């Protein structure tokens, strides 16, 4: 079977073709597992995350929008979101399982500022990324959010290595300029 293009693959997924899902998994399963493992820190949970993410992709294939990025970037975003949901859920369950007798009167008061600060920073980064031309944004996202090397990005997008490096450099320069003069507290 000849390798399908991303468009053909998505059409196959939307049509419910199991061969398209098998090819999607063959193409991106290893990267998806590596990303899930990096987020969850647990092999079994990472496997569950990948399975759930691919089920979600199967069900929501019609939602893929090639104007917003590549198929690989979309798959990795679904995996990332699923992994973060599992990670946050686990942390929440572990917090709820603390015996109340173990909490003394000097228990630390919950400080919401780190969460608010992180949320504001995420929002600013999202806005900055959206200000980039789509070609540069796509390369930056694949590099930083999917962890791909420039050579891997070139293979995924079918671009020469020099073009990938140029787009990444230009995108990072524009992001730097966007944040120049803004105070960023990345410690919390």
PDB file of N, CA and C in Angstrom, residues 81-182:
ATOM      1  N   UNK A  81      -2.945  17.252  24.997  1.00  0.00           N
ATOM      2  CA  UNK A  81      -4.105  17.624  25.818  1.00  0.00           C
ATOM      3  C   UNK A  81      -4.607  16.429  26.620  1.00  0.00           C
ATOM      4  N   UNK A  82      -4.647  15.260  26.011  1.00  0.00           N
ATOM      5  CA  UNK A  82      -5.093  14.054  26.710  1.00  0.00           C
ATOM      6  C   UNK A  82      -4.130  13.732  27.854  1.00  0.00           C
ATOM      7  N   UNK A  83      -2.839  13.841  27.601  1.00  0.00           N
ATOM      8  CA  UNK A  83      -1.836  13.556  28.635  1.00  0.00           C
ATOM      9  C   UNK A  83      -1.943  14.545  29.788  1.00  0.00           C
ATOM     10  N   UNK A  84      -2.152  15.808  29.452  1.00  0.00           N
ATOM     11  CA  UNK A  84      -2.296  16.807  30.516  1.00  0.00           C
ATOM     12  C   UNK A  84      -3.559  16.564  31.331  1.00  0.00           C
ATOM     13  N   UNK A  85      -4.643  16.148  30.687  1.00  0.00           N
ATOM     14  CA  UNK A  85      -5.867  15.819  31.412  1.00  0.00           C
ATOM     15  C   UNK A  85      -5.617  14.675  32.386  1.00  0.00           C
ATOM     16  N   UNK A  86      -4.919  13.647  31.929  1.00  0.00           N
ATOM     17  CA  UNK A  86      -4.618  12.503  32.790  1.00  0.00           C
ATOM     18  C   UNK A  86      -3.691  12.930  33.916  1.00  0.00           C
ATOM     19  N   UNK A  87      -2.671  13.700  33.583  1.00  0.00           N
ATOM     20  CA  UNK A  87      -1.709  14.142  34.592  1.00  0.00           C
ATOM     21  C   UNK A  87      -2.390  14.993  35.662  1.00  0.00           C
ATOM     22  N   UNK A  88      -3.205  15.938  35.229  1.00  0.00           N
ATOM     23  CA  UNK A  88      -3.911  16.797  36.191  1.00  0.00           C
ATOM     24  C   UNK A  88      -4.919  16.003  36.995  1.00  0.00           C
ATOM     25  N   UNK A  89      -5.580  15.067  36.361  1.00  0.00           N
ATOM     26  CA  UNK A  89      -6.546  14.233  37.070  1.00  0.00           C
ATOM     27  C   UNK A  89      -5.886  13.393  38.132  1.00  0.00           C
ATOM     28  N   UNK A  90      -4.712  12.829  37.810  1.00  0.00           N
ATOM     29  CA  UNK A  90      -3.987  12.019  38.784  1.00  0.00           C
ATOM     30  C   UNK A  90      -3.567  12.878  39.965  1.00  0.00           C
ATOM     31  N   UNK A  91      -3.036  14.049  39.684  1.00  0.00           N
ATOM     32  CA  UNK A  91      -2.606  14.938  40.763  1.00  0.00           C
ATOM     33  C   UNK A  91      -3.792  15.320  41.636  1.00  0.00           C
ATOM     34  N   UNK A  92      -4.940  15.565  41.007  1.00  0.00           N
ATOM     35  CA  UNK A  92      -6.143  15.912  41.764  1.00  0.00           C
ATOM     36  C   UNK A  92      -6.597  14.775  42.647  1.00  0.00           C
ATOM     37  N   UNK A  93      -6.562  13.538  42.114  1.00  0.00           N
ATOM     38  CA  UNK A  93      -6.958  12.377  42.918  1.00  0.00           C
ATOM     39  C   UNK A  93      -6.011  12.210  44.088  1.00  0.00           C
ATOM     40  N   UNK A  94      -4.706  12.382  43.854  1.00  0.00           N
ATOM     41  CA  UNK A  94      -3.738  12.222  44.928  1.00  0.00           C
ATOM     42  C   UNK A  94      -3.937  13.291  46.004  1.00  0.00           C
ATOM     43  N   UNK A  95      -4.300  14.507  45.592  1.00  0.00           N
ATOM     44  CA  UNK A  95      -4.559  15.555  46.582  1.00  0.00           C
ATOM     45  C   UNK A  95      -5.794  15.225  47.414  1.00  0.00           C
ATOM     46  N   UNK A  96      -6.826  14.692  46.782  1.00  0.00           N
ATOM     47  CA  UNK A  96      -8.055  14.369  47.503  1.00  0.00           C
ATOM     48  C   UNK A  96      -7.878  13.208  48.469  1.00  0.00           C
ATOM     49  N   UNK A  97      -6.883  12.347  48.229  1.00  0.00           N
ATOM     50  CA  UNK A  97      -6.702  11.166  49.051  1.00  0.00           C
ATOM     51  C   UNK A  97      -5.915  11.438  50.325  1.00  0.00           C
ATOM     52  N   UNK A  98      -5.518  12.670  50.574  1.00  0.00           N
ATOM     53  CA  UNK A  98      -4.788  13.001  51.786  1.00  0.00           C
ATOM     54  C   UNK A  98      -5.745  12.912  52.972  1.00  0.00           C
ATOM     55  N   UNK A  99      -5.302  12.213  54.000  1.00  0.00           N
ATOM     56  CA  UNK A  99      -6.105  12.064  55.204  1.00  0.00           C
ATOM     57  C   UNK A  99      -6.173  13.414  55.927  1.00  0.00           C
ATOM     58  N   UNK A 100      -7.372  13.838  56.284  1.00  0.00           N
ATOM     59  CA  UNK A 100      -7.545  15.134  56.929  1.00  0.00           C
ATOM     60  C   UNK A 100      -6.840  15.223  58.274  1.00  0.00           C
ATOM     61  N   UNK A 101      -6.632  14.086  58.936  1.00  0.00           N
ATOM     62  CA  UNK A 101      -5.922  14.098  60.217  1.00  0.00           C
ATOM     63  C   UNK A 101      -4.451  14.479  60.043  1.00  0.00           C
ATOM     64  N   UNK A 102      -3.929  14.319  58.834  1.00  0.00           N
ATOM     65  CA  UNK A 102      -2.527  14.651  58.574  1.00  0.00           C
ATOM     66  C   UNK A 102      -2.317  16.150  58.366  1.00  0.00           C
ATOM     67  N   UNK A 103      -3.396  16.875  58.178  1.00  0.00           N
ATOM     68  CA  UNK A 103      -3.287  18.308  57.930  1.00  0.00           C
ATOM     69  C   UNK A 103      -3.380  19.027  59.270  1.00  0.00           C
ATOM     70  N   UNK A 104      -2.300  19.708  59.617  1.00  0.00           N
ATOM     71  CA  UNK A 104      -2.261  20.407  60.889  1.00  0.00           C
ATOM     72  C   UNK A 104      -2.720  21.843  60.764  1.00  0.00           C
ATOM     73  N   UNK A 105      -2.771  22.557  61.888  1.00  0.00           N
ATOM     74  CA  UNK A 105      -3.220  23.953  61.871  1.00  0.00           C
ATOM     75  C   UNK A 105      -2.267  24.874  61.107  1.00  0.00           C
ATOM     76  N   UNK A 106      -1.019  24.457  60.962  1.00  0.00           N
ATOM     77  CA  UNK A 106      -0.061  25.309  60.253  1.00  0.00           C
ATOM     78  C   UNK A 106       0.053  24.911  58.781  1.00  0.00           C
ATOM     79  N   UNK A 107      -0.960  24.262  58.242  1.00  0.00           N
ATOM     80  CA  UNK A 107      -0.947  23.856  56.834  1.00  0.00           C
ATOM     81  C   UNK A 107      -0.815  25.084  55.948  1.00  0.00           C
ATOM     82  N   UNK A 108      -0.045  24.928  54.905  1.00  0.00           N
ATOM     83  CA  UNK A 108       0.209  26.033  53.988  1.00  0.00           C
ATOM     84  C   UNK A 108      -1.081  26.481  53.303  1.00  0.00           C
ATOM     85  N   UNK A 109      -1.288  27.770  53.276  1.00  0.00           N
ATOM     86  CA  UNK A 109      -2.454  28.338  52.622  1.00  0.00           C
ATOM     87  C   UNK A 109      -2.225  28.283  51.110  1.00  0.00           C
ATOM     88  N   UNK A 110      -3.255  27.924  50.377  1.00  0.00           N
ATOM     89  CA  UNK A 110      -3.155  27.822  48.926  1.00  0.00           C
ATOM     90  C   UNK A 110      -2.954  29.216  48.331  1.00  0.00           C
ATOM     91  N   UNK A 111      -1.912  29.355  47.555  1.00  0.00           N
ATOM     92  CA  UNK A 111      -1.618  30.623  46.901  1.00  0.00           C
ATOM     93  C   UNK A 111      -1.993  30.510  45.433  1.00  0.00           C
ATOM     94  N   UNK A 112      -3.010  31.226  44.976  1.00  0.00           N
ATOM     95  CA  UNK A 112      -3.448  31.098  43.595  1.00  0.00           C
ATOM     96  C   UNK A 112      -2.535  31.816  42.591  1.00  0.00           C
ATOM     97  N   UNK A 113      -1.630  32.670  43.051  1.00  0.00           N
ATOM     98  CA  UNK A 113      -0.844  33.479  42.129  1.00  0.00           C
ATOM     99  C   UNK A 113      -0.040  32.655  41.125  1.00  0.00           C
ATOM    100  N   UNK A 114       0.651  31.575  41.515  1.00  0.00           N
ATOM    101  CA  UNK A 114       1.397  30.821  40.499  1.00  0.00           C
ATOM    102  C   UNK A 114       0.496  30.319  39.364  1.00  0.00           C
ATOM    103  N   UNK A 115      -0.714  29.908  39.680  1.00  0.00           N
ATOM    104  CA  UNK A 115      -1.638  29.424  38.648  1.00  0.00           C
ATOM    105  C   UNK A 115      -2.107  30.572  37.753  1.00  0.00           C
ATOM    106  N   UNK A 116      -2.404  31.703  38.372  1.00  0.00           N
ATOM    107  CA  UNK A 116      -2.847  32.868  37.610  1.00  0.00           C
ATOM    108  C   UNK A 116      -1.709  33.362  36.712  1.00  0.00           C
ATOM    109  N   UNK A 117      -0.516  33.426  37.275  1.00  0.00           N
ATOM    110  CA  UNK A 117       0.650  33.883  36.524  1.00  0.00           C
ATOM    111  C   UNK A 117       0.927  32.963  35.338  1.00  0.00           C
ATOM    112  N   UNK A 118       0.873  31.657  35.569  1.00  0.00           N
ATOM    113  CA  UNK A 118       1.105  30.701  34.490  1.00  0.00           C
ATOM    114  C   UNK A 118       0.031  30.828  33.416  1.00  0.00           C
ATOM    115  N   UNK A 119      -1.201  31.038  33.827  1.00  0.00           N
ATOM    116  CA  UNK A 119      -2.288  31.191  32.867  1.00  0.00           C
ATOM    117  C   UNK A 119      -2.091  32.452  32.021  1.00  0.00           C
ATOM    118  N   UNK A 120      -1.699  33.541  32.655  1.00  0.00           N
ATOM    119  CA  UNK A 120      -1.437  34.779  31.916  1.00  0.00           C
ATOM    120  C   UNK A 120      -0.276  34.602  30.938  1.00  0.00           C
ATOM    121  N   UNK A 121       0.756  33.914  31.378  1.00  0.00           N
ATOM    122  CA  UNK A 121       1.902  33.681  30.507  1.00  0.00           C
ATOM    123  C   UNK A 121       1.498  32.818  29.320  1.00  0.00           C
ATOM    124  N   UNK A 122       0.731  31.760  29.554  1.00  0.00           N
ATOM    125  CA  UNK A 122       0.261  30.910  28.448  1.00  0.00           C
ATOM    126  C   UNK A 122      -0.542  31.732  27.450  1.00  0.00           C
ATOM    127  N   UNK A 123      -1.383  32.608  27.968  1.00  0.00           N
ATOM    128  CA  UNK A 123      -2.205  33.448  27.097  1.00  0.00           C
ATOM    129  C   UNK A 123      -1.330  34.377  26.250  1.00  0.00           C
ATOM    130  N   UNK A 124      -0.302  34.951  26.860  1.00  0.00           N
ATOM    131  CA  UNK A 124       0.599  35.844  26.126  1.00  0.00           C
ATOM    132  C   UNK A 124       1.392  35.083  25.076  1.00  0.00           C
ATOM    133  N   UNK A 125       1.828  33.882  25.414  1.00  0.00           N
ATOM    134  CA  UNK A 125       2.572  33.068  24.450  1.00  0.00           C
ATOM    135  C   UNK A 125       1.655  32.675  23.293  1.00  0.00           C
ATOM    136  N   UNK A 126       0.414  32.287  23.607  1.00  0.00           N
ATOM    137  CA  UNK A 126      -0.554  31.930  22.566  1.00  0.00           C
ATOM    138  C   UNK A 126      -0.785  33.110  21.626  1.00  0.00           C
ATOM    139  N   UNK A 127      -0.953  34.301  22.192  1.00  0.00           N
ATOM    140  CA  UNK A 127      -1.166  35.505  21.384  1.00  0.00           C
ATOM    141  C   UNK A 127       0.061  35.796  20.515  1.00  0.00           C
ATOM    142  N   UNK A 128       1.240  35.644  21.104  1.00  0.00           N
ATOM    143  CA  UNK A 128       2.474  35.880  20.350  1.00  0.00           C
ATOM    144  C   UNK A 128       2.595  34.891  19.198  1.00  0.00           C
ATOM    145  N   UNK A 129       2.292  33.623  19.456  1.00  0.00           N
ATOM    146  CA  UNK A 129       2.364  32.615  18.393  1.00  0.00           C
ATOM    147  C   UNK A 129       1.376  32.928  17.274  1.00  0.00           C
ATOM    148  N   UNK A 130       0.194  33.374  17.640  1.00  0.00           N
ATOM    149  CA  UNK A 130      -0.818  33.698  16.630  1.00  0.00           C
ATOM    150  C   UNK A 130      -0.416  34.891  15.778  1.00  0.00           C
ATOM    151  N   UNK A 131       0.496  35.713  16.288  1.00  0.00           N
ATOM    152  CA  UNK A 131       0.931  36.874  15.516  1.00  0.00           C
ATOM    153  C   UNK A 131       1.950  36.497  14.429  1.00  0.00           C
ATOM    154  N   UNK A 132       2.485  35.278  14.495  1.00  0.00           N
ATOM    155  CA  UNK A 132       3.472  34.840  13.503  1.00  0.00           C
ATOM    156  C   UNK A 132       2.789  34.434  12.202  1.00  0.00           C
ATOM    157  N   UNK A 133       3.490  34.585  11.078  1.00  0.00           N
ATOM    158  CA  UNK A 133       2.964  34.007   9.834  1.00  0.00           C
ATOM    159  C   UNK A 133       2.817  32.494  10.013  1.00  0.00           C
ATOM    160  N   UNK A 134       1.842  31.901   9.362  1.00  0.00           N
ATOM    161  CA  UNK A 134       1.520  30.487   9.595  1.00  0.00           C
ATOM    162  C   UNK A 134       2.711  29.560   9.342  1.00  0.00           C
ATOM    163  N   UNK A 135       3.552  29.852   8.339  1.00  0.00           N
ATOM    164  CA  UNK A 135       4.699  28.986   8.051  1.00  0.00           C
ATOM    165  C   UNK A 135       5.681  28.980   9.220  1.00  0.00           C
ATOM    166  N   UNK A 136       5.917  30.155   9.814  1.00  0.00           N
ATOM    167  CA  UNK A 136       6.838  30.248  10.938  1.00  0.00           C
ATOM    168  C   UNK A 136       6.214  29.639  12.193  1.00  0.00           C
ATOM    169  N   UNK A 137       4.929  29.917  12.422  1.00  0.00           N
ATOM    170  CA  UNK A 137       4.239  29.383  13.602  1.00  0.00           C
ATOM    171  C   UNK A 137       4.273  27.858  13.571  1.00  0.00           C
ATOM    172  N   UNK A 138       4.020  27.272  12.409  1.00  0.00           N
ATOM    173  CA  UNK A 138       3.986  25.818  12.292  1.00  0.00           C
ATOM    174  C   UNK A 138       5.345  25.210  12.656  1.00  0.00           C
ATOM    175  N   UNK A 139       6.425  25.803  12.172  1.00  0.00           N
ATOM    176  CA  UNK A 139       7.763  25.288  12.459  1.00  0.00           C
ATOM    177  C   UNK A 139       8.104  25.469  13.942  1.00  0.00           C
ATOM    178  N   UNK A 140       7.762  26.615  14.512  1.00  0.00           N
ATOM    179  CA  UNK A 140       8.025  26.854  15.939  1.00  0.00           C
ATOM    180  C   UNK A 140       7.249  25.855  16.790  1.00  0.00           C
ATOM    181  N   UNK A 141       5.976  25.637  16.474  1.00  0.00           N
ATOM    182  CA  UNK A 141       5.154  24.701  17.252  1.00  0.00           C
ATOM    183  C   UNK A 141       5.693  23.275  17.153  1.00  0.00           C
ATOM    184  N   UNK A 142       6.089  22.853  15.960  1.00  0.00           N
ATOM    185  CA  UNK A 142       6.628  21.508  15.804  1.00  0.00           C
ATOM    186  C   UNK A 142       7.937  21.348  16.576  1.00  0.00           C
ATOM    187  N   UNK A 143       8.733  22.401  16.592  1.00  0.00           N
ATOM    188  CA  UNK A 143      10.004  22.334  17.291  1.00  0.00           C
ATOM    189  C   UNK A 143       9.820  22.324  18.812  1.00  0.00           C
ATOM    190  N   UNK A 144       9.042  23.250  19.324  1.00  0.00           N
ATOM    191  CA  UNK A 144       8.955  23.423  20.766  1.00  0.00           C
ATOM    192  C   UNK A 144       7.864  22.607  21.439  1.00  0.00           C
ATOM    193  N   UNK A 145       6.762  22.373  20.769  1.00  0.00           N
ATOM    194  CA  UNK A 145       5.671  21.644  21.414  1.00  0.00           C
ATOM    195  C   UNK A 145       5.682  20.166  21.071  1.00  0.00           C
ATOM    196  N   UNK A 146       6.216  19.820  19.902  1.00  0.00           N
ATOM    197  CA  UNK A 146       6.285  18.408  19.522  1.00  0.00           C
ATOM    198  C   UNK A 146       7.694  17.849  19.690  1.00  0.00           C
ATOM    199  N   UNK A 147       8.658  18.728  19.940  1.00  0.00           N
ATOM    200  CA  UNK A 147      10.016  18.277  20.204  1.00  0.00           C
ATOM    201  C   UNK A 147      10.763  17.735  18.995  1.00  0.00           C
ATOM    202  N   UNK A 148      10.393  18.183  17.810  1.00  0.00           N
ATOM    203  CA  UNK A 148      11.054  17.700  16.600  1.00  0.00           C
ATOM    204  C   UNK A 148      12.315  18.501  16.309  1.00  0.00           C
ATOM    205  N   UNK A 149      13.286  17.838  15.714  1.00  0.00           N
ATOM    206  CA  UNK A 149      14.485  18.533  15.255  1.00  0.00           C
ATOM    207  C   UNK A 149      14.167  19.226  13.933  1.00  0.00           C
ATOM    208  N   UNK A 150      15.046  20.110  13.521  1.00  0.00           N
ATOM    209  CA  UNK A 150      14.840  20.803  12.234  1.00  0.00           C
ATOM    210  C   UNK A 150      14.772  19.809  11.086  1.00  0.00           C
ATOM    211  N   UNK A 151      15.599  18.794  11.117  1.00  0.00           N
ATOM    212  CA  UNK A 151      15.594  17.780  10.060  1.00  0.00           C
ATOM    213  C   UNK A 151      14.255  17.029  10.055  1.00  0.00           C
ATOM    214  N   UNK A 152      13.750  16.666  11.238  1.00  0.00           N
ATOM    215  CA  UNK A 152      12.456  15.969  11.319  1.00  0.00           C
ATOM    216  C   UNK A 152      11.321  16.859  10.813  1.00  0.00           C
ATOM    217  N   UNK A 153      11.383  18.135  11.164  1.00  0.00           N
ATOM    218  CA  UNK A 153      10.360  19.076  10.697  1.00  0.00           C
ATOM    219  C   UNK A 153      10.398  19.152   9.170  1.00  0.00           C
ATOM    220  N   UNK A 154      11.596  19.213   8.618  1.00  0.00           N
ATOM    221  CA  UNK A 154      11.739  19.240   7.165  1.00  0.00           C
ATOM    222  C   UNK A 154      11.130  17.999   6.522  1.00  0.00           C
ATOM    223  N   UNK A 155      11.334  16.843   7.134  1.00  0.00           N
ATOM    224  CA  UNK A 155      10.764  15.605   6.602  1.00  0.00           C
ATOM    225  C   UNK A 155       9.245  15.613   6.694  1.00  0.00           C
ATOM    226  N   UNK A 156       8.719  16.080   7.812  1.00  0.00           N
ATOM    227  CA  UNK A 156       7.262  16.112   8.005  1.00  0.00           C
ATOM    228  C   UNK A 156       6.602  17.078   7.022  1.00  0.00           C
ATOM    229  N   UNK A 157       7.201  18.247   6.856  1.00  0.00           N
ATOM    230  CA  UNK A 157       6.591  19.278   6.015  1.00  0.00           C
ATOM    231  C   UNK A 157       7.057  19.230   4.562  1.00  0.00           C
ATOM    232  N   UNK A 158       8.042  18.387   4.281  1.00  0.00           N
ATOM    233  CA  UNK A 158       8.561  18.309   2.920  1.00  0.00           C
ATOM    234  C   UNK A 158       9.319  19.562   2.524  1.00  0.00           C
ATOM    235  N   UNK A 159      10.081  20.118   3.468  1.00  0.00           N
ATOM    236  CA  UNK A 159      10.839  21.348   3.216  1.00  0.00           C
ATOM    237  C   UNK A 159      12.334  21.082   3.336  1.00  0.00           C
ATOM    238  N   UNK A 160      13.145  21.860   2.618  1.00  0.00           N
ATOM    239  CA  UNK A 160      14.600  21.742   2.794  1.00  0.00           C
ATOM    240  C   UNK A 160      14.995  22.191   4.198  1.00  0.00           C
ATOM    241  N   UNK A 161      16.081  21.609   4.697  1.00  0.00           N
ATOM    242  CA  UNK A 161      16.555  21.917   6.046  1.00  0.00           C
ATOM    243  C   UNK A 161      16.808  23.411   6.226  1.00  0.00           C
ATOM    244  N   UNK A 162      17.397  24.052   5.233  1.00  0.00           N
ATOM    245  CA  UNK A 162      17.685  25.493   5.326  1.00  0.00           C
ATOM    246  C   UNK A 162      16.418  26.325   5.476  1.00  0.00           C
ATOM    247  N   UNK A 163      15.366  25.934   4.796  1.00  0.00           N
ATOM    248  CA  UNK A 163      14.087  26.654   4.893  1.00  0.00           C
ATOM    249  C   UNK A 163      13.509  26.513   6.300  1.00  0.00           C
ATOM    250  N   UNK A 164      13.586  25.304   6.851  1.00  0.00           N
ATOM    251  CA  UNK A 164      13.082  25.069   8.210  1.00  0.00           C
ATOM    252  C   UNK A 164      13.857  25.928   9.198  1.00  0.00           C
ATOM    253  N   UNK A 165      15.182  25.915   9.077  1.00  0.00           N
ATOM    254  CA  UNK A 165      16.013  26.693  10.004  1.00  0.00           C
ATOM    255  C   UNK A 165      15.722  28.189   9.876  1.00  0.00           C
ATOM    256  N   UNK A 166      15.541  28.667   8.654  1.00  0.00           N
ATOM    257  CA  UNK A 166      15.241  30.087   8.443  1.00  0.00           C
ATOM    258  C   UNK A 166      13.904  30.462   9.066  1.00  0.00           C
ATOM    259  N   UNK A 167      12.891  29.633   8.829  1.00  0.00           N
ATOM    260  CA  UNK A 167      11.568  29.923   9.393  1.00  0.00           C
ATOM    261  C   UNK A 167      11.600  29.890  10.918  1.00  0.00           C
ATOM    262  N   UNK A 168      12.334  28.927  11.472  1.00  0.00           N
ATOM    263  CA  UNK A 168      12.441  28.836  12.926  1.00  0.00           C
ATOM    264  C   UNK A 168      13.159  30.062  13.489  1.00  0.00           C
ATOM    265  N   UNK A 169      14.249  30.449  12.859  1.00  0.00           N
ATOM    266  CA  UNK A 169      15.002  31.627  13.323  1.00  0.00           C
ATOM    267  C   UNK A 169      14.149  32.887  13.233  1.00  0.00           C
ATOM    268  N   UNK A 170      13.479  33.086  12.092  1.00  0.00           N
ATOM    269  CA  UNK A 170      12.635  34.275  11.929  1.00  0.00           C
ATOM    270  C   UNK A 170      11.485  34.274  12.943  1.00  0.00           C
ATOM    271  N   UNK A 171      10.877  33.117  13.133  1.00  0.00           N
ATOM    272  CA  UNK A 171       9.786  33.020  14.101  1.00  0.00           C
ATOM    273  C   UNK A 171      10.259  33.344  15.507  1.00  0.00           C
ATOM    274  N   UNK A 172      11.416  32.809  15.894  1.00  0.00           N
ATOM    275  CA  UNK A 172      11.943  33.064  17.236  1.00  0.00           C
ATOM    276  C   UNK A 172      12.345  34.532  17.392  1.00  0.00           C
ATOM    277  N   UNK A 173      12.883  35.129  16.332  1.00  0.00           N
ATOM    278  CA  UNK A 173      13.221  36.553  16.401  1.00  0.00           C
ATOM    279  C   UNK A 173      11.962  37.394  16.593  1.00  0.00           C
ATOM    280  N   UNK A 174      10.897  37.045  15.905  1.00  0.00           N
ATOM    281  CA  UNK A 174       9.640  37.793  16.048  1.00  0.00           C
ATOM    282  C   UNK A 174       9.043  37.589  17.433  1.00  0.00           C
ATOM    283  N   UNK A 175       9.140  36.372  17.970  1.00  0.00           N
ATOM    284  CA  UNK A 175       8.655  36.138  19.329  1.00  0.00           C
ATOM    285  C   UNK A 175       9.483  36.931  20.339  1.00  0.00           C
ATOM    286  N   UNK A 176      10.799  36.953  20.116  1.00  0.00           N
ATOM    287  CA  UNK A 176      11.675  37.730  21.001  1.00  0.00           C
ATOM    288  C   UNK A 176      11.300  39.210  20.955  1.00  0.00           C
ATOM    289  N   UNK A 177      11.085  39.709  19.761  1.00  0.00           N
ATOM    290  CA  UNK A 177      10.695  41.117  19.615  1.00  0.00           C
ATOM    291  C   UNK A 177       9.343  41.374  20.269  1.00  0.00           C
ATOM    292  N   UNK A 178       8.434  40.423  20.156  1.00  0.00           N
ATOM    293  CA  UNK A 178       7.103  40.564  20.750  1.00  0.00           C
ATOM    294  C   UNK A 178       7.209  40.715  22.270  1.00  0.00           C
ATOM    295  N   UNK A 179       8.098  39.914  22.872  1.00  0.00           N
ATOM    296  CA  UNK A 179       8.225  39.936  24.331  1.00  0.00           C
ATOM    297  C   UNK A 179       9.266  40.931  24.836  1.00  0.00           C
ATOM    298  N   UNK A 180      10.009  41.559  23.938  1.00  0.00           N
ATOM    299  CA  UNK A 180      11.032  42.523  24.359  1.00  0.00           C
ATOM    300  C   UNK A 180      10.377  43.640  25.164  1.00  0.00           C
ATOM    301  N   UNK A 181      10.949  43.914  26.285  1.00  0.00           N
ATOM    302  CA  UNK A 181      10.423  44.983  27.128  1.00  0.00           C
ATOM    303  C   UNK A 181       9.298  44.540  28.039  1.00  0.00           C
ATOM    304  N   UNK A 182       8.777  43.323  27.854  1.00  0.00           N
ATOM    305  CA  UNK A 182       7.753  42.807  28.758  1.00  0.00           C
ATOM    306  C   UNK A 182       8.444  41.991  29.837  1.00  0.00           C
TER     307      UNK A 182
END
